[in-house]
């Protein structure tokens, strides 16, 4: 599981989102300042109202709470204590501007970089003086503010939401995540930096699923050995069901080794996956096999991207 960010576009749009929210706060102060004061009072009591999210959104959103915060989430209200320096809307939006400025400089790298959440947070704190405990509340604080301002075009604020998600997840999970920065993700020499928050621990992604539902069924044709996966996914009380071996009267697997096609070296290596000629030759080979194999073909691809090509 990972979240990809197109920093150049996302950061600029997020900055615009912050400016719009600042205007909304200024306008609301003129007509209904009591609503903002009521929000601050709720935050002081430790109540962060949850917006109307779908079940899928709630499952994903559960990753943004640590074990204790998730345990205390009841009746649509999370007893997540919002730090004092972000309770006031103006202060919170000012901090988000600092985060955007930090990310704008953070992505300017000459070579690929991978850091753990702690190192990422250390750099952010040392440069912008924003503590991790403050960033834990970014997601809840943003949703609370948007509810108070009665923002309806939620999709418009997707860039700012992504940045808040990045900070919240990184501050809540010191292990199991990595912050990846790649200056040339598409091709060597084409500078278009990409920022990715990657979840390296499948148990973190599965945790909200198994807590939300009483029974979870996992099916796959490639999970082997089965005894290893409950440990990787952090599951207990697992019932394992294995398919019976299939016996056929005749051979159904015929090894075929192909190294070249139309003077193109065929390889499934990572470096060759973006070569259009290699993809085209593989596609042609697959079409020819399907036409002559009578009972159908099962084809395994090295990646979903390769399959789509």
Tab-separated table of C-alpha atoms in Angstrom:
chain	number	residue	atom	x	y	z
A	1	UNK	CA	0.000	0.000	0.000
A	2	UNK	CA	1.313	3.389	-0.887
A	3	UNK	CA	0.248	6.948	-1.487
A	4	UNK	CA	1.820	8.670	-4.475
A	5	UNK	CA	2.107	12.425	-4.649
A	6	UNK	CA	2.878	14.600	-7.656
A	7	UNK	CA	4.591	17.213	-5.483
A	8	UNK	CA	4.767	20.093	-7.949
A	9	UNK	CA	1.026	19.996	-8.587
A	10	UNK	CA	-0.095	18.822	-5.151
A	11	UNK	CA	1.901	21.346	-3.127
A	12	UNK	CA	0.825	24.305	-5.237
A	13	UNK	CA	-2.812	23.245	-5.122
A	14	UNK	CA	-2.558	22.605	-1.381
A	15	UNK	CA	-1.175	26.109	-0.908
A	16	UNK	CA	-4.168	27.441	-2.832
A	17	UNK	CA	-6.448	25.337	-0.620
A	18	UNK	CA	-4.936	26.922	2.488
A	19	UNK	CA	-5.444	30.426	1.100
A	20	UNK	CA	-9.053	29.666	0.284
A	21	UNK	CA	-9.674	28.329	3.794
A	22	UNK	CA	-8.104	31.473	5.222
A	23	UNK	CA	-10.552	33.569	3.210
A	24	UNK	CA	-13.440	31.375	4.351
A	25	UNK	CA	-12.406	31.809	7.990
A	26	UNK	CA	-12.160	35.586	7.569
A	27	UNK	CA	-15.607	35.737	5.968
A	28	UNK	CA	-17.142	33.514	8.654
A	29	UNK	CA	-15.738	35.727	11.398
A	30	UNK	CA	-17.671	38.644	9.973
A	31	UNK	CA	-21.052	36.885	9.938
A	32	UNK	CA	-20.931	34.056	12.500
A	33	UNK	CA	-17.870	34.176	14.735
A	34	UNK	CA	-19.719	32.131	17.357
A	35	UNK	CA	-19.445	29.057	15.142
A	36	UNK	CA	-15.651	29.263	15.188
A	37	UNK	CA	-15.646	29.771	18.955
A	38	UNK	CA	-17.875	26.727	19.405
A	39	UNK	CA	-15.449	24.657	17.355
A	40	UNK	CA	-12.525	25.733	19.538
A	41	UNK	CA	-14.494	24.828	22.667
A	42	UNK	CA	-15.209	21.368	21.265
A	43	UNK	CA	-11.546	20.892	20.437
A	44	UNK	CA	-10.556	21.959	23.944
A	45	UNK	CA	-12.801	19.191	25.295
A	46	UNK	CA	-11.016	16.716	23.042
A	47	UNK	CA	-13.865	16.186	20.594
A	48	UNK	CA	-13.031	16.014	16.904
A	49	UNK	CA	-16.277	15.532	14.938
A	50	UNK	CA	-15.975	13.012	12.135
A	51	UNK	CA	-17.353	13.937	8.757
A	52	UNK	CA	-19.820	11.733	6.939
A	53	UNK	CA	-17.523	9.161	5.402
A	54	UNK	CA	-18.341	5.976	3.572
A	55	UNK	CA	-17.365	2.603	4.999
A	56	UNK	CA	-14.390	2.449	2.659
A	57	UNK	CA	-13.215	5.909	3.733
A	58	UNK	CA	-13.553	4.948	7.392
A	59	UNK	CA	-11.485	1.794	6.895
A	60	UNK	CA	-8.731	3.787	5.226
A	61	UNK	CA	-9.051	6.569	7.771
A	62	UNK	CA	-8.535	4.107	10.616
A	63	UNK	CA	-4.875	3.929	9.605
A	64	UNK	CA	-4.538	7.531	10.751
A	65	UNK	CA	-5.161	6.593	14.370
A	66	UNK	CA	-2.650	4.892	16.586
A	67	UNK	CA	-3.725	1.881	18.691
A	68	UNK	CA	-4.969	3.994	21.612
A	69	UNK	CA	-6.731	6.610	19.490
A	70	UNK	CA	-8.426	3.896	17.429
A	71	UNK	CA	-9.549	2.141	20.599
A	72	UNK	CA	-11.160	5.324	21.901
A	73	UNK	CA	-13.024	6.145	18.677
A	74	UNK	CA	-16.712	5.714	19.477
A	75	UNK	CA	-20.022	6.943	18.056
A	76	UNK	CA	-18.426	8.973	15.268
A	77	UNK	CA	-16.440	11.064	17.746
A	78	UNK	CA	-12.737	10.531	18.293
A	79	UNK	CA	-11.370	11.561	21.675
A	80	UNK	CA	-8.173	12.724	20.022
A	81	UNK	CA	-6.725	15.640	21.929
A	82	UNK	CA	-6.063	18.504	19.536
A	83	UNK	CA	-2.902	20.416	20.571
A	84	UNK	CA	-3.453	24.014	21.594
A	85	UNK	CA	-1.343	25.471	18.803
A	86	UNK	CA	-3.750	24.227	16.102
A	87	UNK	CA	-7.101	24.790	17.806
A	88	UNK	CA	-7.413	28.282	16.391
A	89	UNK	CA	-8.173	28.049	12.675
A	90	UNK	CA	-5.714	30.820	11.775
A	91	UNK	CA	-2.864	29.114	13.622
A	92	UNK	CA	-3.621	25.737	12.054
A	93	UNK	CA	-3.680	27.155	8.527
A	94	UNK	CA	-0.428	29.003	9.181
A	95	UNK	CA	1.237	25.731	10.177
A	96	UNK	CA	-0.060	24.063	7.013
A	97	UNK	CA	1.595	26.815	4.990
A	98	UNK	CA	4.874	25.994	6.732
A	99	UNK	CA	4.462	22.306	5.876
A	100	UNK	CA	3.861	23.139	2.211
A	101	UNK	CA	6.997	25.291	2.184
A	102	UNK	CA	9.006	22.450	3.728
A	103	UNK	CA	7.757	19.879	1.195
A	104	UNK	CA	8.501	22.253	-1.674
A	105	UNK	CA	12.167	22.198	-0.640
A	106	UNK	CA	12.162	18.545	0.487
A	107	UNK	CA	11.422	17.175	-2.984
A	108	UNK	CA	14.342	18.984	-4.610
A	109	UNK	CA	16.712	16.028	-4.711
A	110	UNK	CA	19.279	14.873	-7.243
A	111	UNK	CA	18.981	11.164	-6.517
A	112	UNK	CA	16.406	8.789	-5.094
A	113	UNK	CA	16.059	8.896	-1.329
A	114	UNK	CA	14.319	6.675	1.214
A	115	UNK	CA	13.776	7.736	4.816
A	116	UNK	CA	11.871	6.397	7.761
A	117	UNK	CA	9.072	8.464	9.307
A	118	UNK	CA	11.260	9.503	12.244
A	119	UNK	CA	13.923	11.028	9.998
A	120	UNK	CA	11.266	12.793	7.924
A	121	UNK	CA	9.663	14.226	11.067
A	122	UNK	CA	13.053	15.239	12.462
A	123	UNK	CA	13.819	17.279	9.345
A	124	UNK	CA	10.397	18.892	9.425
A	125	UNK	CA	10.681	19.757	13.112
A	126	UNK	CA	14.234	21.093	12.848
A	127	UNK	CA	13.377	23.367	9.916
A	128	UNK	CA	9.822	24.460	10.712
A	129	UNK	CA	9.626	23.776	14.485
A	130	UNK	CA	6.496	21.653	14.113
A	131	UNK	CA	6.319	18.766	16.575
A	132	UNK	CA	5.122	15.278	15.704
A	133	UNK	CA	2.334	15.430	18.303
A	134	UNK	CA	0.942	18.435	16.457
A	135	UNK	CA	0.938	16.615	13.122
A	136	UNK	CA	-0.918	13.655	14.615
A	137	UNK	CA	-3.991	15.872	14.718
A	138	UNK	CA	-3.725	17.279	11.184
A	139	UNK	CA	-6.299	14.937	9.664
A	140	UNK	CA	-8.894	15.387	12.418
A	141	UNK	CA	-8.278	19.142	12.622
A	142	UNK	CA	-8.711	19.644	8.885
A	143	UNK	CA	-11.970	17.685	8.813
A	144	UNK	CA	-13.253	19.635	11.796
A	145	UNK	CA	-12.440	22.952	10.145
A	146	UNK	CA	-14.057	21.966	6.857
A	147	UNK	CA	-17.187	20.875	8.728
A	148	UNK	CA	-17.288	24.187	10.578
A	149	UNK	CA	-16.911	26.131	7.332
A	150	UNK	CA	-19.492	23.850	5.690
A	151	UNK	CA	-17.232	23.057	2.750
A	152	UNK	CA	-19.126	20.938	0.226
A	153	UNK	CA	-16.667	20.591	-2.668
A	154	UNK	CA	-14.455	18.119	-0.801
A	155	UNK	CA	-12.643	16.967	-3.944
A	156	UNK	CA	-11.293	20.468	-4.450
A	157	UNK	CA	-9.320	20.079	-1.219
A	158	UNK	CA	-7.850	16.696	-2.122
A	159	UNK	CA	-4.265	18.075	-2.406
A	160	UNK	CA	-4.358	19.543	1.098
A	161	UNK	CA	-5.964	16.368	2.430
A	162	UNK	CA	-3.134	14.291	0.958
A	163	UNK	CA	-0.517	16.411	2.689
A	164	UNK	CA	-2.362	16.168	6.006
A	165	UNK	CA	-2.630	12.396	5.544
A	166	UNK	CA	1.104	12.178	4.888
A	167	UNK	CA	1.964	14.079	8.066
A	168	UNK	CA	-0.596	12.254	10.196
A	169	UNK	CA	0.446	8.762	9.102
A	170	UNK	CA	4.153	9.533	9.419
A	171	UNK	CA	3.699	10.896	12.951
A	172	UNK	CA	1.525	7.991	14.125
A	173	UNK	CA	3.627	5.128	12.755
A	174	UNK	CA	7.325	5.273	13.542
A	175	UNK	CA	7.755	1.828	11.985
A	176	UNK	CA	6.258	0.143	8.955
A	177	UNK	CA	6.345	3.157	6.629
A	178	UNK	CA	8.940	4.780	4.385
A	179	UNK	CA	9.031	8.202	2.753
A	180	UNK	CA	10.404	7.807	-0.780
A	181	UNK	CA	11.535	10.630	-3.051
A	182	UNK	CA	12.429	9.956	-6.675
A	183	UNK	CA	13.649	12.823	-8.896
A	184	UNK	CA	13.120	10.910	-12.162
A	185	UNK	CA	10.312	8.368	-11.683
A	186	UNK	CA	9.334	8.131	-15.356
A	187	UNK	CA	12.706	7.907	-17.078
A	188	UNK	CA	16.318	8.783	-16.434
A	189	UNK	CA	17.017	12.420	-17.227
A	190	UNK	CA	13.384	13.570	-17.065
A	191	UNK	CA	13.225	15.551	-13.828
A	192	UNK	CA	9.733	15.240	-12.382
A	193	UNK	CA	10.124	14.456	-8.658
A	194	UNK	CA	7.650	12.160	-6.971
A	195	UNK	CA	6.991	11.773	-3.269
A	196	UNK	CA	5.595	8.483	-2.011
A	197	UNK	CA	4.546	7.347	1.439
A	198	UNK	CA	4.848	3.573	1.287
A	199	UNK	CA	3.467	1.121	3.837
A	200	UNK	CA	5.990	-1.693	4.282
A	201	UNK	CA	4.057	-3.651	6.897
A	202	UNK	CA	0.951	-5.449	5.626
A	203	UNK	CA	-0.297	-5.885	9.205
A	204	UNK	CA	-0.844	-2.116	9.476
A	205	UNK	CA	-3.062	-2.103	6.395
A	206	UNK	CA	-5.012	-5.165	7.555
A	207	UNK	CA	-5.582	-3.935	11.114
A	208	UNK	CA	-8.624	-1.700	10.420
A	209	UNK	CA	-10.171	-4.417	8.240
A	210	UNK	CA	-10.046	-7.194	10.835
A	211	UNK	CA	-11.207	-4.831	13.581
A	212	UNK	CA	-14.188	-3.646	11.591
A	213	UNK	CA	-15.481	-7.024	10.389
A	214	UNK	CA	-16.122	-10.200	12.346
A	215	UNK	CA	-14.953	-12.524	9.573
A	216	UNK	CA	-12.499	-11.820	6.763
A	217	UNK	CA	-11.922	-14.224	3.867
A	218	UNK	CA	-8.642	-14.062	1.942
A	219	UNK	CA	-8.343	-15.956	-1.329
A	220	UNK	CA	-5.410	-16.189	-3.688
A	221	UNK	CA	-3.817	-18.578	-6.110
A	222	UNK	CA	-0.269	-17.553	-5.214
A	223	UNK	CA	-0.124	-17.358	-1.388
A	224	UNK	CA	2.484	-19.918	-0.459
A	225	UNK	CA	3.481	-21.088	2.069
A	226	UNK	CA	0.168	-20.374	3.769
A	227	UNK	CA	1.573	-20.703	7.292
A	228	UNK	CA	3.689	-17.574	6.799
A	229	UNK	CA	0.932	-15.104	5.907
A	230	UNK	CA	-1.007	-14.978	9.204
A	231	UNK	CA	2.195	-13.751	10.873
A	232	UNK	CA	2.864	-11.180	8.153
A	233	UNK	CA	-0.698	-9.866	8.325
A	234	UNK	CA	-0.865	-9.891	12.122
A	235	UNK	CA	-3.803	-12.306	12.187
A	236	UNK	CA	-4.783	-14.745	14.908
A	237	UNK	CA	-7.481	-17.426	15.069
A	238	UNK	CA	-6.971	-18.210	11.403
A	239	UNK	CA	-8.705	-21.070	9.628
A	240	UNK	CA	-6.631	-22.214	6.662
A	241	UNK	CA	-8.288	-23.951	3.733
A	242	UNK	CA	-6.130	-25.421	0.982
A	243	UNK	CA	-7.264	-26.496	-2.478
A	244	UNK	CA	-6.852	-30.133	-3.428
A	245	UNK	CA	-4.242	-31.117	-5.961
A	246	UNK	CA	-5.521	-31.415	-9.515
A	247	UNK	CA	-4.591	-34.479	-11.525
A	248	UNK	CA	-4.822	-34.468	-15.315
A	249	UNK	CA	-4.669	-37.352	-17.730
A	250	UNK	CA	-2.206	-35.575	-19.972
A	251	UNK	CA	0.600	-33.071	-19.607
A	252	UNK	CA	-0.674	-29.495	-19.508
A	253	UNK	CA	2.557	-27.554	-18.990
A	254	UNK	CA	5.033	-27.209	-21.821
A	255	UNK	CA	8.202	-25.222	-21.015
A	256	UNK	CA	8.912	-22.537	-23.580
A	257	UNK	CA	11.987	-20.329	-23.395
A	258	UNK	CA	11.996	-17.239	-25.605
A	259	UNK	CA	14.946	-14.857	-25.592
A	260	UNK	CA	14.486	-12.787	-28.751
A	261	UNK	CA	11.646	-11.613	-30.971
A	262	UNK	CA	12.129	-9.502	-34.102
A	263	UNK	CA	15.716	-8.852	-32.994
A	264	UNK	CA	14.416	-7.516	-29.653
A	265	UNK	CA	15.825	-9.036	-26.487
A	266	UNK	CA	12.869	-10.189	-24.393
A	267	UNK	CA	13.288	-9.711	-20.682
A	268	UNK	CA	10.907	-9.148	-17.772
A	269	UNK	CA	13.539	-7.254	-15.796
A	270	UNK	CA	12.491	-3.997	-14.170
A	271	UNK	CA	14.662	-1.945	-16.525
A	272	UNK	CA	12.909	-3.387	-19.598
A	273	UNK	CA	9.301	-3.035	-18.466
A	274	UNK	CA	8.927	0.491	-19.830
A	275	UNK	CA	10.348	-0.429	-23.226
A	276	UNK	CA	7.400	-0.309	-25.642
A	277	UNK	CA	9.083	-2.684	-28.095
A	278	UNK	CA	9.540	-5.342	-25.412
A	279	UNK	CA	5.907	-4.976	-24.308
A	280	UNK	CA	4.721	-5.205	-27.920
A	281	UNK	CA	6.735	-8.375	-28.551
A	282	UNK	CA	5.391	-9.996	-25.400
A	283	UNK	CA	1.856	-9.097	-26.461
A	284	UNK	CA	2.377	-10.580	-29.922
A	285	UNK	CA	3.825	-13.767	-28.428
A	286	UNK	CA	0.852	-14.105	-26.084
A	287	UNK	CA	-1.626	-13.627	-28.938
A	288	UNK	CA	0.072	-16.330	-30.995
A	289	UNK	CA	0.054	-18.775	-28.077
A	290	UNK	CA	-3.630	-18.200	-27.365
A	291	UNK	CA	-4.486	-19.003	-30.980
A	292	UNK	CA	-2.827	-22.438	-30.902
A	293	UNK	CA	-3.377	-23.647	-27.316
A	294	UNK	CA	-6.753	-25.448	-27.326
A	295	UNK	CA	-7.736	-25.289	-23.646
A	296	UNK	CA	-6.837	-21.694	-22.844
A	297	UNK	CA	-3.839	-20.011	-21.285
A	298	UNK	CA	-3.113	-18.746	-17.772
A	299	UNK	CA	-0.600	-15.908	-17.924
A	300	UNK	CA	1.173	-14.449	-14.886
A	301	UNK	CA	2.613	-10.952	-15.277
A	302	UNK	CA	5.470	-9.509	-13.271
A	303	UNK	CA	3.407	-6.439	-12.387
A	304	UNK	CA	-0.006	-4.879	-12.975
A	305	UNK	CA	1.578	-2.056	-14.953
A	306	UNK	CA	3.237	-4.577	-17.270
A	307	UNK	CA	-0.094	-6.370	-17.730
A	308	UNK	CA	-1.888	-3.120	-18.619
A	309	UNK	CA	0.714	-2.314	-21.244
